[in-house]
Structures are given as structure tokens and as C-alpha cells.
Coordinates of C-alpha atoms and ligand atoms in Angstrom, one line a residue:
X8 CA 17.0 -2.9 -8.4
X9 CA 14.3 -4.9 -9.0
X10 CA 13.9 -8.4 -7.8
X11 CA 11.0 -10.8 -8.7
X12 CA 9.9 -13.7 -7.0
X13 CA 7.5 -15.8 -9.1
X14 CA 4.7 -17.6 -7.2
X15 CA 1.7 -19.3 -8.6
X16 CA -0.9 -17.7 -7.1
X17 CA -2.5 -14.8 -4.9
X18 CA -2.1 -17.8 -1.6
X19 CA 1.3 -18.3 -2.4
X20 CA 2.1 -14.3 -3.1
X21 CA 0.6 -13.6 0.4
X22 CA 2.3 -16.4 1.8
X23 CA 5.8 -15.1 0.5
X24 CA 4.8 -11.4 1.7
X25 CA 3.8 -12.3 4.9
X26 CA 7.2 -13.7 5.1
X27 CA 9.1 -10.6 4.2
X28 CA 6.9 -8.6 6.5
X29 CA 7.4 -10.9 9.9
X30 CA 11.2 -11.2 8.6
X31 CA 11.4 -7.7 9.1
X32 CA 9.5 -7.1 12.3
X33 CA 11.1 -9.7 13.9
X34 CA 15.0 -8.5 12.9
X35 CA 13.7 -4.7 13.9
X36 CA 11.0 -4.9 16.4
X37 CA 10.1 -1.1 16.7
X38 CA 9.9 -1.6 12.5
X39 CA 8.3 1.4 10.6
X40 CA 5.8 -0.6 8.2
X41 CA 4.2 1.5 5.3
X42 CA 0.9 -0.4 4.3
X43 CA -1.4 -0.6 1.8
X44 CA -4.9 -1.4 1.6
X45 CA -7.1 -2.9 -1.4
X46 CA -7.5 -6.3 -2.4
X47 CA -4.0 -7.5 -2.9
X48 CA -2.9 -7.0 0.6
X49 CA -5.9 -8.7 2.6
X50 CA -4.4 -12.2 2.5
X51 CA -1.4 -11.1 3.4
X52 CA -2.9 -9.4 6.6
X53 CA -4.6 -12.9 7.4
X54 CA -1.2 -14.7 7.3
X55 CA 0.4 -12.3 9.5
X56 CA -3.0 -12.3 12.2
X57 CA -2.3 -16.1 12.1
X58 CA 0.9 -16.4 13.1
X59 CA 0.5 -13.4 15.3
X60 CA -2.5 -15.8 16.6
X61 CA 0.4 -18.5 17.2
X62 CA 2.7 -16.7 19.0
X63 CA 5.2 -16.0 16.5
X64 CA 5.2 -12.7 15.0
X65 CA 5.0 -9.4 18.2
X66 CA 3.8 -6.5 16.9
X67 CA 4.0 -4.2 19.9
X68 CA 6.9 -2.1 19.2
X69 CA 5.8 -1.6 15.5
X70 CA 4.6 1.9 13.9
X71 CA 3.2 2.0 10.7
X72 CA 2.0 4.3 8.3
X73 CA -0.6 3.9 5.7
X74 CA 0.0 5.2 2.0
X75 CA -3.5 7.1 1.8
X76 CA -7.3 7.7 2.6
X77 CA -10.4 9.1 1.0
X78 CA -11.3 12.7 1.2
X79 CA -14.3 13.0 2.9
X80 CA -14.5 9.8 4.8
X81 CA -14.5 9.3 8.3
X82 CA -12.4 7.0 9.7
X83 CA -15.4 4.9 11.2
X84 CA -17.0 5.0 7.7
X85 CA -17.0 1.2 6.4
X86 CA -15.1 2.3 2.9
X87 CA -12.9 4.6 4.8
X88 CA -9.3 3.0 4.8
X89 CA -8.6 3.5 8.1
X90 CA -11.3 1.0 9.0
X91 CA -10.1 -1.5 6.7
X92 CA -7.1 -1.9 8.5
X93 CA -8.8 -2.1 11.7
X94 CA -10.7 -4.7 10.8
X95 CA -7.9 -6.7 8.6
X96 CA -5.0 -6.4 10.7
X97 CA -5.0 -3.9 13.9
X98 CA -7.6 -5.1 15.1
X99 CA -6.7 -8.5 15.4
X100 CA -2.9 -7.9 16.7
X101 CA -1.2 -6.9 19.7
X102 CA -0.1 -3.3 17.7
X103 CA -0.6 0.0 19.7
X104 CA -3.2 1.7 17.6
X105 CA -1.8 5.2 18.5
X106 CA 1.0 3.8 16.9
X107 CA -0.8 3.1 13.4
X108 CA -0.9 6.4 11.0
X109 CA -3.7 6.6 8.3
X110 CA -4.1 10.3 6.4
X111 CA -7.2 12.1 8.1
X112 CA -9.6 12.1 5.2
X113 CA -11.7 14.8 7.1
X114 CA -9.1 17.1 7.9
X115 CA -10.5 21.2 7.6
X116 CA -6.3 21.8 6.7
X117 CA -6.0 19.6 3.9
X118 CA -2.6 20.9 3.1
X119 CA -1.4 21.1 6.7
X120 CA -2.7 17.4 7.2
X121 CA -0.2 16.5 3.8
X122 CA 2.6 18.6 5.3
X123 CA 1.7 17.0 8.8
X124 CA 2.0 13.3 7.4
X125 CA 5.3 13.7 6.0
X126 CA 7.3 15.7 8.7
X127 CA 5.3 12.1 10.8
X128 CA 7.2 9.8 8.9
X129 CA 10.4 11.7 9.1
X130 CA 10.1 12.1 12.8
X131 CA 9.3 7.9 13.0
X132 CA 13.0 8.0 11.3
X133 CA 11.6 7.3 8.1
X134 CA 9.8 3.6 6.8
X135 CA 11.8 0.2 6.8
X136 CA 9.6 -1.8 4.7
X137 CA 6.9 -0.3 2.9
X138 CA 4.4 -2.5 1.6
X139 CA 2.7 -1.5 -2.1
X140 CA -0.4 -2.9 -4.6
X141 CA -0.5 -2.0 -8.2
X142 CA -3.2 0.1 -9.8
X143 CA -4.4 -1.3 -13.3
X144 CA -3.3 2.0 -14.7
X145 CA 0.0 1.8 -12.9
X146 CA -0.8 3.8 -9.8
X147 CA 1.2 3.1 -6.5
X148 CA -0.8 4.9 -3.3
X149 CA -2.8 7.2 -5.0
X150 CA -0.2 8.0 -7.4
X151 CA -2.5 8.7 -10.6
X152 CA -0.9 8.6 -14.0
X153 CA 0.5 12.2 -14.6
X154 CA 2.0 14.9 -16.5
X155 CA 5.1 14.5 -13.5
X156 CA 5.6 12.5 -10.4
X157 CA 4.4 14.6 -7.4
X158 CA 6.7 14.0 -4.3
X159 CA 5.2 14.5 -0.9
X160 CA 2.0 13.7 0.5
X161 CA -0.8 15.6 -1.6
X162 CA -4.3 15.6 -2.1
X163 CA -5.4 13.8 -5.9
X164 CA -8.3 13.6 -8.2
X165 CA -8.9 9.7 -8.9
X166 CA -9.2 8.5 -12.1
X167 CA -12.4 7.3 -13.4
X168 CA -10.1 3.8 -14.2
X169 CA -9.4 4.1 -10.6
X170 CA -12.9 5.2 -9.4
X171 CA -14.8 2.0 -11.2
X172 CA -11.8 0.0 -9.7
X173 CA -12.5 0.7 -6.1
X174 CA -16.5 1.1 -6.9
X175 CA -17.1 -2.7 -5.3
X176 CA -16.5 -1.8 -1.6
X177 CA -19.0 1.0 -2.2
X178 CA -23.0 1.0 -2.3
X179 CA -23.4 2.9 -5.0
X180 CA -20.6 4.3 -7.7
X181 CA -21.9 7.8 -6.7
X182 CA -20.7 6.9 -3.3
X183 CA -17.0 7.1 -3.6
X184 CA -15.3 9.3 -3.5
X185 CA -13.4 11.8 -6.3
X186 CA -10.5 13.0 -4.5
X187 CA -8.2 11.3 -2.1
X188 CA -5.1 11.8 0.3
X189 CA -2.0 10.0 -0.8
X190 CA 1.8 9.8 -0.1
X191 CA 3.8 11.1 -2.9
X192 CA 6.1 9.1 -4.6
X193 CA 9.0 10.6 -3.1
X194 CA 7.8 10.0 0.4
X195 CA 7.6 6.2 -0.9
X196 CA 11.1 5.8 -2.6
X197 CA 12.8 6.7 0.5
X198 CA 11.7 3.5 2.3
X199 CA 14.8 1.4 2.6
X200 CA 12.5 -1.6 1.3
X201 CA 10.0 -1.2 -1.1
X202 CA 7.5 -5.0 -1.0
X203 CA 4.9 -4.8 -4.4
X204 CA 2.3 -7.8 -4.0
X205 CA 0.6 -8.1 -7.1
X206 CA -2.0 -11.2 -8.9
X207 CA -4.3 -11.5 -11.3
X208 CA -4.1 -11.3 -15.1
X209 CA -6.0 -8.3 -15.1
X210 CA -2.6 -6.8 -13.7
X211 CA -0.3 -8.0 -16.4
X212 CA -0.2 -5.2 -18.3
X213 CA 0.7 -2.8 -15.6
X214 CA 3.3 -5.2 -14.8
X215 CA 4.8 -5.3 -17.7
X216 CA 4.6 -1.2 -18.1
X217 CA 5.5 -0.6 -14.6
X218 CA 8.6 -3.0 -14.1
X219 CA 10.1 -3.7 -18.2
X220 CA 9.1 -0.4 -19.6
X221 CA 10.7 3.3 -19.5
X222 CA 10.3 5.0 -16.3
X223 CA 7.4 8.0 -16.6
X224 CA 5.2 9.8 -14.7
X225 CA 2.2 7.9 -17.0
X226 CA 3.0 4.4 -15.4
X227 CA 4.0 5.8 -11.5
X228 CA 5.0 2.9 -10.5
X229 CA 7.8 2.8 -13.3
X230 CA 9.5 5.0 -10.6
X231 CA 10.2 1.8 -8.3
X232 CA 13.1 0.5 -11.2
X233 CA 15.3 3.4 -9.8
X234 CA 15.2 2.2 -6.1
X235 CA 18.1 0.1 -4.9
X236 CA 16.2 -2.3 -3.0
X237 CA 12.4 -3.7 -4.7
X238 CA 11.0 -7.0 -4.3
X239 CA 8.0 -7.5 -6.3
X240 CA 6.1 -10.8 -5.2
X241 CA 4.0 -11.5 -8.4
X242 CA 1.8 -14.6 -9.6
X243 CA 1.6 -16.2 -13.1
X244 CA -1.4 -13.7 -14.0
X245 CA 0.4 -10.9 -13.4
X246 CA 3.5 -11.9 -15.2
X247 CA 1.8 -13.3 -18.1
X248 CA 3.4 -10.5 -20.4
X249 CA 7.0 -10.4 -18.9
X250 CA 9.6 -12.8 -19.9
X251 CA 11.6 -13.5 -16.7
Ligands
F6R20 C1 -4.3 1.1 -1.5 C2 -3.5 1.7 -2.6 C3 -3.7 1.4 -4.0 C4 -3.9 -0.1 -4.3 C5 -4.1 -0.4 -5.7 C6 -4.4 -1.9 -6.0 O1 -3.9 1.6 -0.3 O2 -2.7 2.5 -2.3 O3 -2.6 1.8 -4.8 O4 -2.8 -0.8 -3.8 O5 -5.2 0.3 -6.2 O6 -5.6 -2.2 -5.4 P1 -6.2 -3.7 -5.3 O7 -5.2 -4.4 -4.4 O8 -7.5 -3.6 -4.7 O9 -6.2 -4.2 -6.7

């Protein structure tokens, strides 16, 4: 089940997120968070630094585990994912960083570093809240729009959509990269809470394929309409096209 909360704008869809997120850590300390990185989540990470900064929100006990990284990167690279959320949110809060899981873009065993990543958020007894931003072409993670939803944690090609979409954090377009690691879509509906923060009219259309069209492997994040618990935090951009 679906349910929507309708904000104004990308401040007041953070705000709300933020919310859910510190709701959750502070009724499950030791919370399993699955994060996302991108645009849509950054001023969400700035709420939850703030009130970390005020004393209210402890993030000590809390794992977390990102949806994906680029292949190729090194962590300390400045496009590399895993720095992003160093510098948005770990770096900024009282989390363990051992405790904070980002795929290893330059592992040698790509396939064991997939296999590796899910048997990691099994053994952390699985994610509590995972957090999710919407691709213009419907992608959730790296979920690319596909001939079938792929389950586990695998290694993509990116979409040129998806490629020209991420080219602004990059030098030059010849500098990102083509492939990437992502958690599969199964790894992601078993989260007992799925959060999708989305703004922006560019997004309206995925919104209105992803959460009021048929479910299929061509809109991935259609998937999220079969999960019993989905709250999608969306502004008046990104519900232009939905009647709700
Ligand atoms: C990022 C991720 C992606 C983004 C999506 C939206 O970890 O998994 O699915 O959430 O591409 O990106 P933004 O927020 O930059 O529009």
C-alpha cells in the first residue's frame, strides 16, 4: 500500500522525511537505514545533521546501507557515492562509520562484492526504513527500466537518460561512469518501510507511471505498489499529473 503525503515543496518534503527517518531511529535505536544518494535526499540529510546538531536525534547505534555506487570509483573519489554521504550526513553525525555500508565500486570480485552485500544486509537482520529517490525514467537504486526486475544486488549498465541525469556532479560527461553497482529490487521490497522523497515537475511523469500505472519492469519503481507499507513524500511538481 501506497500512502502519499502532499507537501508543497522540496523544504517541506525533506522536512516531512526527516521526520519519518528520526521517528524511526528514535523508536529503534540500533535502526537498519537503507539510503539513497542524489539530489532529492540532500535536504533531508541537512535536517537530520541539524537536529542531530541540537541534541535530538542519536545516531550511534544505527547501521545503514546504501542502495548503490559507481563501478570504477574510489570511495575518496568526489563523484563516488560513498563520499557523498560522508560529506552530507556521516560526516557530520555521531554514526560509527564502520557501521555505514556503501557497494565497493572497485571491487576485483564484482559478483562476490554483489553476493557479499546481500548476505550484509541479511546478517544486519534485514533494513527498517529504507529511504528511495525516483529516476526520471522510473529507476529506484540503479534499477534501470528492463525486460524483468532483477532481484539481488547486481552490477547494471546506466541508461544514457540516466547517464545525462547524473552528468552535473561530474567534470566532464565522459567522466561518469557506464556501469554501476545497485541493490536489486528484491533486496529493496523486503525493507519493512519503504520512504520515496520525490520534487520537481520534471518528476511528474515518473510519478504518475511509477505510482497510478501497471506494475512492470519498464517503470521499476511500479514494483513499490505491491509492498504493504510505502510512503511516498511528494511535492506539487511531482504530482502535477496524479489526481489525489
Ligand atoms: C541514488 C539512487 C538513484 C536516485 C535517482 C534520483 O542513490 O539510487 O535512484 O535516487 O536517480 O536522483 P536525484 O535525486 O538526483 O534526482
Amino acid at each position: 500500500m501506497v500512502r502519499i503525503y502532499a507537501v508543497e515543496d522540496e523544504r517541506q518534503m525533506s522536512r516531512k522525511a526527516a521526520n519519518l527517518i528520526s521517528a524511526q531511529v528514535i523508536l529503534k535505536p540500533d535502526a537498519v537505514l537503507g539510503l539513497a544518494t542524489g539530489s532529492s535526499p540532500i535536504g533531508t540529510y541537512r535536517q537530520l545533521v541539524e537536529w542531530y546538531e541540537k541534541g535530538d536525534i542519536d545516531f550511534s547505534e544505527v547501521r545503514t546501507v546504501n542502495l548503490d555506487e559507481y563501478l570504477g570509483l574510489d570511495g575518496r573519489s568526489s563523484a563516488s557515492y560513498r563520499r557523498f554521504m560522508n560529506e552530507y550526513l556521516f560526516g557530520k553525525i555521531n554514526i560509527n562509520i564502520d557501521n555505514t555500508h556503501v557497494p565497493n565500486g572497485l571491487a576485483e570480485n564484482v559478483d562476490r562484492e554483489c553476493r557479499d552485500y546481500d548476505r550484509l544486509v541479511e546478517e544486519l537482520g534485514g533494513i527498517d526504513l529504507q529511504l528511495l529517490g525516483l529516476g526520471h525514467n522510473g529507476h529506484i537504486g540503479f534499477n534501470e527500466p528492463a525486460d524483468a526486475f532483477e532481484n539481488g544486488t547486481h552490477v547494471v549498465d546506466l541508461t544514457e537518460s540516466t547517464i545525462n541525469a547524473n552528468a552535473r556532479l561530474f567534470a566532464r560527461r565522459e567522466d561518469v561512469p557506464r556501469r554501476a553497482i545497485t541493490m536489486g529490487v528484491g533486496t529493496i521490497l523486503q525493507a519493512r518501510k519503504i520512504l520515496v522523497i520525490v520534487s520537481g515537475e520534471d518528476k511528474a511523469r515518473a510519478v504518475r507511471d511509477a505510482f497510478f500505472g501497471p506494475v512492470t519492469s519498464r517503470v521499476p519503481a511500479s514494483i513499490l505498489q505491491l509492498h504493504r507499507d510505502v510512503i511516498l513524500v511528494a511535492d506539487a511538481g511531482a504530482l502535477r499529473l496524479c489526481r489525489i
